[in-house]
Amino acid sequence: MGLRVLAVDDEADFIETLVKRFTYRQIPVTAAGNGPDALALLERESFDVVILDMRMPGMDGLAVLQEIKKRHPLVEVIILTGHASVESGMQGMSLGAYDYVLKPVDFGELLEKAKKAYERKKLNESRADA
Amino acid sequence: MNPEPTPDAPGPLPGDHAPPLWPHTLLAPGLAGAAVLSALAAPPLVGVGLALFAGAICIGSALTLARRVRRGERELHELDVRLLHSQKLAAIGELSSGIAHEINNPLAIITQEIDLARELFGQDACPAPEDLADIKDCLDQVGKQVARCCQITHKLLNFARKMEPVLQEEALEQVIEDMAVLVEREAAGRGVAIRRDYDQSLPPVRTDVPLLRQVILNLLTNAMHATPEGGTITLATCRQNGRAVIEVRDTGCGIPPENLPKVFDPFFTTKEPGKGTGLGLSLSHGIVARLGGNLTAQSAVGKGSVFTVSLPL
């Protein structure tokens, strides 16, 4: 399958593990350490699913999500968060996030969600072409 | 004594200035009180007359006030409708100015290139051989800009389609559980427990998963805010008349019967100003309708509320 993932998190260790695990499953994954880097990458390359950390210094996850949805409405975003804030969860979902997941996340579950999000993007695209 | 203490005009009033309140807060009670007091001292027959007069003053004042309250409510409702409409218009305005700007740039380039090509073709419509390459460049540029416009409209179409639900098969329990986990910690902090009562035999539903998540999160948050410490929120699924049904039950304060029909109205809120937009439930109601389902509410004051989402299977 052609799923391409962009993982955005300021925690280098976490993102390294994530990259390793996706790579092990032979899913192309690119890492970005902050919001602006992620947005720049999205301009240059195409991705299907963005895994986005909520709390990052500078541009926070919600702001990045908003930009992504504005510039690339078809790209699906899964938000990861370290602390359950219902408020930001509501905001995230209403801004068009595919899902809002609490850390620590089971990788199998995350992979499943990423695949579902990818399936959704494909469905959306096939309709756009029809 | 004045025979008529409430000289409020019942007809149409100037909309910008409400009539004064003092006839109702000071004059009417004052007159009624004076009438009752003098009735005590007066002979019985006059006393009855005075008491009746006091009653008439009170009724007149109450009727006038009730009329004003009702008119106020009507105006408020009209205002809500107008506000919603103006928000829609604002969104359309923003979108169209964005499109105009995006399309104008390539159009400007196309115009320039066509002008240049025409010039190169010369008076007799036969370009000099050395200009042919330039003309080809012009055409290439026009082609590139047309492609850019196509991309813009394509994106817009995507955006418009994005508004329509995208149906995916998913286990209902999974969708609910994702959001329950999110709310659970905060609920536990408030001393509210979340119970599950899922029907394991329920087949997966075909629905727009992120939209449904939004609805469930909204219902869960409302339930949590309505439930006092020691209360319980129950999440249940079941199959009913060939539809998948999700119930969010709480043991919270409940909704008074007069408010129940209004809970799905936009901007209706019982939270303090600034705490809630009054849009959550109305948005959820709209989402569920787009998913081909129903969102309904039942409630008993002091016992709790049940919000029920029913979706096609």
Coordinates of C-alpha atoms in Angstrom, one line a residue:
Chain A
M1 CA 0.0 0.0 0.0
G2 CA 1.0 3.5 -0.6
L3 CA 0.6 5.1 2.8
R4 CA 3.1 7.9 3.4
V5 CA 3.4 9.2 6.9
L6 CA 4.7 12.5 8.3
A7 CA 5.4 12.4 12.0
V8 CA 5.6 15.7 13.9
D9 CA 6.8 15.9 17.5
D10 CA 9.4 17.9 19.3
E11 CA 10.5 14.9 21.4
A12 CA 13.4 13.5 19.4
D13 CA 13.4 10.1 21.2
F14 CA 9.7 9.5 20.6
I15 CA 9.9 10.4 17.0
E16 CA 12.9 8.2 16.5
T17 CA 11.1 5.2 17.8
L18 CA 8.1 6.0 15.7
V19 CA 10.2 6.3 12.6
K20 CA 11.9 3.0 13.3
R21 CA 8.6 1.2 13.8
F22 CA 7.0 2.5 10.6
T23 CA 10.2 1.8 8.7
Y24 CA 10.2 -1.8 10.0
R25 CA 6.7 -2.2 8.6
Q26 CA 8.1 -0.8 5.3
I27 CA 5.9 2.3 5.5
P28 CA 7.6 5.4 4.3
V29 CA 7.8 7.9 7.1
T30 CA 9.4 11.3 7.4
A31 CA 10.0 13.1 10.7
A32 CA 9.7 16.8 11.5
G33 CA 10.6 18.4 14.8
N34 CA 8.2 21.3 14.8
G35 CA 5.1 22.7 13.0
P36 CA 6.8 25.1 10.5
D37 CA 9.1 22.3 9.4
A38 CA 6.2 20.0 8.9
L39 CA 4.3 22.5 6.9
A40 CA 7.4 23.1 4.7
L41 CA 7.7 19.4 4.1
L42 CA 4.1 19.2 3.1
E43 CA 4.6 21.8 0.5
R44 CA 7.5 19.9 -1.0
E45 CA 6.4 16.3 -0.8
S46 CA 3.0 14.6 -0.6
F47 CA 1.9 12.7 2.5
D48 CA -1.3 10.9 3.3
V49 CA -1.4 10.9 7.1
V50 CA 0.2 13.3 9.5
I51 CA 0.8 12.2 13.1
L52 CA 0.9 15.4 15.0
D53 CA 1.9 16.1 18.6
M54 CA -0.4 18.5 20.4
R55 CA 2.1 20.2 22.7
M56 CA 5.1 21.7 20.9
P57 CA 7.0 24.9 21.6
G58 CA 6.3 27.7 19.2
M59 CA 3.5 26.6 16.9
D60 CA 1.2 24.2 18.8
G61 CA -0.5 21.2 17.4
L62 CA -3.9 22.9 16.9
A63 CA -2.3 25.7 14.9
V64 CA -0.5 23.3 12.7
L65 CA -3.6 21.2 12.2
Q66 CA -5.5 24.3 11.1
E67 CA -2.8 25.3 8.6
I68 CA -2.6 21.7 7.2
K69 CA -6.4 21.6 6.8
K70 CA -6.4 25.0 5.1
R71 CA -3.5 24.2 2.6
H72 CA -4.0 20.4 2.1
P73 CA -7.6 19.6 3.0
L74 CA -7.3 16.0 2.0
V75 CA -4.4 15.1 4.2
E76 CA -5.6 13.3 7.3
V77 CA -4.2 14.2 10.7
I78 CA -4.1 12.1 13.8
I79 CA -3.4 14.1 16.9
L80 CA -1.2 12.6 19.7
T81 CA -1.3 14.1 23.1
G82 CA 0.4 13.4 26.4
H83 CA -2.4 14.8 28.6
A84 CA -6.1 14.3 28.1
S85 CA -7.5 17.7 27.6
V86 CA -11.1 17.4 26.6
E87 CA -11.2 21.0 25.6
S88 CA -8.4 20.7 23.0
G89 CA -9.8 17.3 21.9
M90 CA -13.0 19.0 21.0
Q91 CA -11.2 21.7 19.2
G92 CA -9.0 19.2 17.4
M93 CA -11.9 17.1 16.2
S94 CA -13.9 20.1 15.1
L95 CA -11.0 21.4 13.1
G96 CA -11.1 18.2 11.1
A97 CA -8.6 15.9 12.8
Y98 CA -9.2 12.2 12.0
D99 CA -8.6 11.1 15.5
Y100 CA -7.3 12.3 18.8
V101 CA -5.1 9.7 20.6
L102 CA -3.6 9.7 24.1
K103 CA 0.0 8.9 24.6
P104 CA 1.4 6.4 25.3
V105 CA -0.2 4.8 22.3
D106 CA 0.0 1.2 21.3
F107 CA 1.8 1.1 18.0
G108 CA -0.5 -1.5 16.5
E109 CA -3.4 0.7 17.3
L110 CA -1.8 3.8 15.8
L111 CA -0.9 1.8 12.7
E112 CA -4.5 0.7 12.4
K113 CA -5.7 4.3 12.7
A114 CA -3.2 5.5 10.2
K115 CA -4.4 2.9 7.7
K116 CA -8.0 3.9 8.3
A117 CA -7.1 7.5 7.9
Y118 CA -5.3 6.6 4.6
E119 CA -8.4 4.7 3.4
R120 CA -10.5 7.8 4.1
K121 CA -8.2 10.0 2.1
K122 CA -8.3 7.6 -0.8
L123 CA -12.1 7.5 -0.7
N124 CA -12.1 11.3 -0.6
E125 CA -9.8 11.5 -3.6
S126 CA -11.6 9.0 -5.7
R127 CA -14.8 11.0 -5.2
A128 CA -12.9 14.2 -6.1
D129 CA -11.9 12.6 -9.4
A130 CA -15.3 11.2 -10.2
Chain B
M1 CA -55.6 59.1 42.4
N2 CA -55.0 58.2 38.7
P3 CA -57.5 55.7 37.5
E4 CA -55.0 54.0 35.1
P5 CA -51.5 53.6 36.4
T6 CA -50.1 51.7 33.4
P7 CA -50.4 53.9 30.4
D8 CA -48.2 51.7 28.2
A9 CA -49.1 51.8 24.6
P10 CA -50.0 48.2 23.5
G11 CA -49.3 48.9 19.8
P12 CA -46.0 48.9 18.0
L13 CA -43.3 50.6 20.0
P14 CA -40.1 52.2 18.7
G15 CA -37.8 49.3 18.6
D16 CA -34.6 51.0 19.8
H17 CA -36.0 52.4 23.1
A18 CA -37.8 50.2 25.6
P19 CA -40.5 51.9 27.6
P20 CA -39.5 52.8 31.2
L21 CA -39.9 50.2 33.9
W22 CA -40.7 52.5 36.8
P23 CA -44.5 52.4 36.2
H24 CA -44.3 48.7 37.0
T25 CA -41.6 48.7 39.7
L26 CA -42.7 51.8 41.6
L27 CA -46.0 53.3 40.5
A28 CA -48.1 50.2 40.3
P29 CA -47.0 48.6 43.6
G30 CA -47.2 52.0 45.3
L31 CA -50.7 52.6 44.1
A32 CA -51.8 49.0 44.9
G33 CA -50.2 49.3 48.4
A34 CA -51.8 52.7 49.0
A35 CA -55.2 51.3 47.9
V36 CA -54.9 48.3 50.3
L37 CA -53.8 50.4 53.2
S38 CA -56.6 52.9 52.7
A39 CA -59.0 49.9 52.3
L40 CA -58.1 49.0 55.9
A41 CA -59.3 52.3 57.2
A42 CA -62.2 52.8 54.9
P43 CA -65.8 51.5 55.4
P44 CA -66.2 47.9 54.1
L45 CA -67.9 48.7 50.8
V46 CA -65.3 51.3 49.8
G47 CA -62.7 48.8 51.1
V48 CA -63.8 46.2 48.6
G49 CA -63.8 48.8 45.9
L50 CA -60.3 49.8 46.7
A51 CA -59.1 46.2 46.9
L52 CA -60.5 45.5 43.5
F53 CA -58.8 48.6 42.2
A54 CA -55.5 47.4 43.7
G55 CA -56.0 44.0 42.0
A56 CA -56.8 45.7 38.7
I57 CA -53.6 47.7 38.9
C58 CA -51.5 44.6 39.5
I59 CA -53.2 42.6 36.7
G60 CA -52.7 45.5 34.3
S61 CA -49.0 45.9 35.2
A62 CA -48.4 42.1 35.0
L63 CA -50.1 41.9 31.6
T64 CA -48.0 44.7 30.2
L65 CA -44.8 43.2 31.5
A66 CA -45.7 39.7 30.2
R67 CA -46.3 41.2 26.8
R68 CA -42.9 42.9 26.8
V69 CA -41.1 39.7 27.9
R70 CA -42.8 37.8 25.1
R71 CA -41.8 40.4 22.5
G72 CA -38.3 40.3 23.8
E73 CA -38.1 36.6 23.4
R74 CA -39.4 36.8 19.8
E75 CA -36.8 39.5 19.0
L76 CA -34.0 37.4 20.5
H77 CA -35.0 34.4 18.4
E78 CA -35.0 36.6 15.2
L79 CA -31.6 37.9 16.2
D80 CA -30.3 34.3 16.5
V81 CA -31.6 33.4 13.0
R82 CA -30.1 36.6 11.6
L83 CA -26.7 36.0 13.3
L84 CA -26.5 32.5 11.9
H85 CA -27.3 33.8 8.4
S86 CA -24.7 36.5 8.6
Q87 CA -22.1 34.0 9.8
K88 CA -22.8 31.9 6.7
L89 CA -22.6 35.0 4.5
A90 CA -19.3 35.9 6.1
A91 CA -17.9 32.5 5.4
I92 CA -19.0 32.6 1.8
G93 CA -17.5 36.1 1.5
E94 CA -14.1 35.0 2.8
L95 CA -14.1 32.0 0.6
S96 CA -14.9 33.9 -2.6
S97 CA -12.4 36.6 -2.0
G98 CA -9.8 33.9 -1.5
I99 CA -10.8 32.2 -4.8
A100 CA -10.8 35.5 -6.6
H101 CA -7.3 36.3 -5.4
E102 CA -5.9 32.8 -6.2
I103 CA -7.4 32.8 -9.7
N104 CA -6.5 36.4 -10.5
N105 CA -2.7 35.9 -10.4
P106 CA -2.6 33.2 -13.1
L107 CA -5.2 35.2 -15.2
A108 CA -2.9 38.2 -15.1
I109 CA 0.0 36.2 -16.3
I110 CA -2.1 34.6 -19.1
T111 CA -3.2 38.0 -20.3
Q112 CA 0.4 39.3 -20.5
E113 CA 1.6 36.2 -22.4
I114 CA -1.3 36.4 -24.9
D115 CA -0.6 40.1 -25.5
L116 CA 3.1 39.3 -26.0
A117 CA 2.3 36.5 -28.4
R118 CA -0.1 38.8 -30.4
E119 CA 2.7 41.4 -30.7
L120 CA 5.2 38.8 -31.9
F121 CA 2.7 37.6 -34.6
G122 CA 3.0 41.1 -36.0
Q123 CA 0.7 43.1 -38.3
D124 CA 0.4 40.5 -41.1
A125 CA -0.1 37.6 -38.8
C126 CA 3.2 36.0 -39.9
P127 CA 5.8 36.0 -37.1
A128 CA 9.5 36.3 -37.9
P129 CA 11.3 33.0 -37.6
E130 CA 13.4 34.2 -34.7
D131 CA 10.3 35.0 -32.7
L132 CA 8.8 31.5 -33.0
A133 CA 10.7 30.2 -29.9
D134 CA 9.4 33.2 -27.9
I135 CA 5.8 32.5 -29.0
K136 CA 6.2 28.9 -28.0
D137 CA 7.4 30.1 -24.6
C138 CA 4.3 32.2 -24.3
L139 CA 2.0 29.2 -25.1
D140 CA 3.9 27.1 -22.6
Q141 CA 3.4 29.7 -19.9
V142 CA -0.3 29.9 -20.7
G143 CA -0.6 26.2 -20.4
K144 CA 1.2 26.2 -17.1
Q145 CA -1.1 28.9 -15.7
V146 CA -4.2 27.1 -16.9
A147 CA -2.9 24.0 -15.1
R148 CA -2.5 26.1 -12.0
C149 CA -6.1 27.3 -12.2
C150 CA -7.2 23.7 -12.6
Q151 CA -5.4 22.8 -9.4
I152 CA -7.1 25.6 -7.5
T153 CA -10.6 24.6 -8.6
H154 CA -9.7 21.0 -7.9
K155 CA -8.7 21.8 -4.4
L156 CA -11.9 23.8 -4.0
L157 CA -13.9 20.9 -5.2
N158 CA -12.1 18.7 -2.7
F159 CA -12.8 21.2 0.0
A160 CA -16.5 21.3 -0.9
R161 CA -16.7 17.5 -1.0
K162 CA -14.9 17.4 2.3
M163 CA -18.1 18.8 3.7
E164 CA -19.9 15.6 2.7
P165 CA -19.5 12.6 4.9
V166 CA -17.0 9.9 3.9
L167 CA -18.4 6.5 4.8
Q168 CA -16.0 3.9 6.3
E169 CA -16.7 0.7 8.1
E170 CA -15.8 0.8 11.7
A171 CA -16.7 -0.9 14.9
L172 CA -19.0 1.4 16.8
E173 CA -17.5 0.4 20.1
Q174 CA -14.1 1.4 19.0
V175 CA -15.3 4.9 17.9
I176 CA -16.9 5.4 21.3
E177 CA -14.1 4.0 23.3
D178 CA -11.5 6.3 21.7
M179 CA -13.4 9.3 23.0
A180 CA -14.3 7.7 26.3
V181 CA -10.6 7.2 27.1
L182 CA -10.1 10.9 26.4
V183 CA -12.8 12.0 28.8
E184 CA -12.2 9.4 31.4
R185 CA -9.3 11.0 33.2
E186 CA -11.0 14.3 33.6
A187 CA -14.2 12.6 34.6
A188 CA -12.3 10.6 37.2
G189 CA -10.9 13.9 38.5
R190 CA -14.4 15.2 39.0
G191 CA -15.5 12.0 40.7
V192 CA -17.6 10.8 37.8
A193 CA -17.4 7.2 36.7
I194 CA -17.8 6.0 33.1
R195 CA -19.6 2.7 32.7
R196 CA -19.8 0.7 29.5
D197 CA -22.7 -1.4 28.3
Y198 CA -21.8 -2.3 24.7
D199 CA -23.8 -4.8 22.6
Q200 CA -21.0 -7.1 21.5
S201 CA -23.1 -8.5 18.6
L202 CA -23.5 -5.2 16.9
P203 CA -22.1 -5.3 13.4
P204 CA -19.7 -2.5 12.3
V205 CA -21.4 0.6 11.0
R206 CA -20.7 2.5 7.8
T207 CA -20.3 6.1 8.8
D208 CA -18.1 9.1 8.8
V209 CA -15.8 8.2 11.7
P210 CA -14.3 11.5 12.6
L211 CA -17.7 13.2 12.4
L212 CA -19.2 10.6 14.7
R213 CA -16.3 11.0 17.1
Q214 CA -17.0 14.7 17.3
V215 CA -20.6 14.0 18.2
I216 CA -19.7 11.4 20.9
L217 CA -17.1 13.6 22.4
N218 CA -19.6 16.5 22.6
L219 CA -22.2 14.3 24.2
L220 CA -19.7 12.9 26.7
T221 CA -18.4 16.3 27.6
N222 CA -21.9 17.6 28.2
A223 CA -22.7 14.6 30.3
M224 CA -19.6 15.1 32.4
H225 CA -20.4 18.8 33.0
A226 CA -23.9 18.0 34.0
T227 CA -23.0 15.2 36.4
P228 CA -22.1 16.0 40.0
E229 CA -19.4 14.1 42.0
G230 CA -20.3 10.5 42.6
G231 CA -22.4 10.3 39.5
T232 CA -22.1 7.9 36.6
I233 CA -22.1 8.3 32.8
T234 CA -23.1 5.2 31.0
L235 CA -22.2 4.5 27.4
A236 CA -24.4 1.9 25.7
T237 CA -24.9 0.5 22.3
C238 CA -27.7 -1.7 21.0
R239 CA -29.5 -2.7 17.9
Q240 CA -33.0 -1.3 17.5
N241 CA -35.4 -1.7 14.6
G242 CA -32.4 -2.4 12.3
R243 CA -30.5 0.6 13.4
A244 CA -27.4 1.0 15.5
V245 CA -28.2 3.0 18.7
I246 CA -25.7 4.8 20.9
E247 CA -26.9 6.1 24.3
V248 CA -25.1 8.5 26.5
R249 CA -26.8 8.4 29.9
D250 CA -25.9 10.6 32.9
T251 CA -27.1 10.8 36.4
G252 CA -26.7 14.6 36.3
C253 CA -29.0 17.5 37.0
G254 CA -31.3 16.9 34.1
I255 CA -32.9 19.4 31.8
P256 CA -36.1 21.1 32.8
P257 CA -39.1 20.2 30.5
E258 CA -39.3 23.8 29.2
N259 CA -35.7 23.7 28.0
L260 CA -35.8 20.2 26.5
P261 CA -37.2 21.2 23.1
K262 CA -34.6 23.9 22.9
V263 CA -31.4 22.0 23.6
F264 CA -30.6 21.5 19.9
D265 CA -31.3 25.2 19.0
P266 CA -28.1 27.1 18.0
F267 CA -26.8 29.4 20.7
F268 CA -29.1 27.8 23.4
T269 CA -27.0 27.4 26.5
T270 CA -27.5 27.2 30.2
K271 CA -23.8 27.7 31.0
E272 CA -22.5 31.1 32.2
P273 CA -21.7 33.6 29.5
G274 CA -18.4 32.8 28.0
K275 CA -18.4 29.2 29.2
G276 CA -20.3 27.6 26.3
T277 CA -21.1 28.7 22.8
G278 CA -24.5 27.0 22.7
L279 CA -23.4 25.4 19.5
G280 CA -22.2 22.0 20.5
L281 CA -25.5 20.1 20.5
S282 CA -26.8 22.0 17.5
L283 CA -23.7 21.0 15.5
S284 CA -24.0 17.4 16.7
H285 CA -27.6 17.3 15.7
G286 CA -26.6 18.6 12.2
I287 CA -23.8 16.0 11.9
V288 CA -26.0 13.1 12.9
A289 CA -28.6 14.2 10.4
R290 CA -25.9 14.3 7.7
L291 CA -25.0 10.8 8.7
G292 CA -28.6 9.7 8.1
G293 CA -29.4 9.3 11.7
N294 CA -31.3 11.0 14.6
L295 CA -30.1 12.6 17.8
T296 CA -32.7 12.8 20.5
A297 CA -32.8 13.8 24.1
Q298 CA -34.8 12.6 27.1
S299 CA -34.4 14.0 30.6
A300 CA -35.8 14.1 34.1
V301 CA -34.8 16.9 36.4
G302 CA -32.7 15.6 39.3
K303 CA -32.3 12.2 37.7
G304 CA -30.3 12.7 34.6
S305 CA -30.5 12.8 30.8
V306 CA -30.2 10.4 28.0
F307 CA -28.9 11.4 24.6
T308 CA -29.6 8.8 21.9
V309 CA -27.9 8.6 18.5
S310 CA -29.4 6.2 16.1
L311 CA -27.6 5.4 12.9
P312 CA -28.4 3.3 9.8
L313 CA -26.7 -0.1 9.8

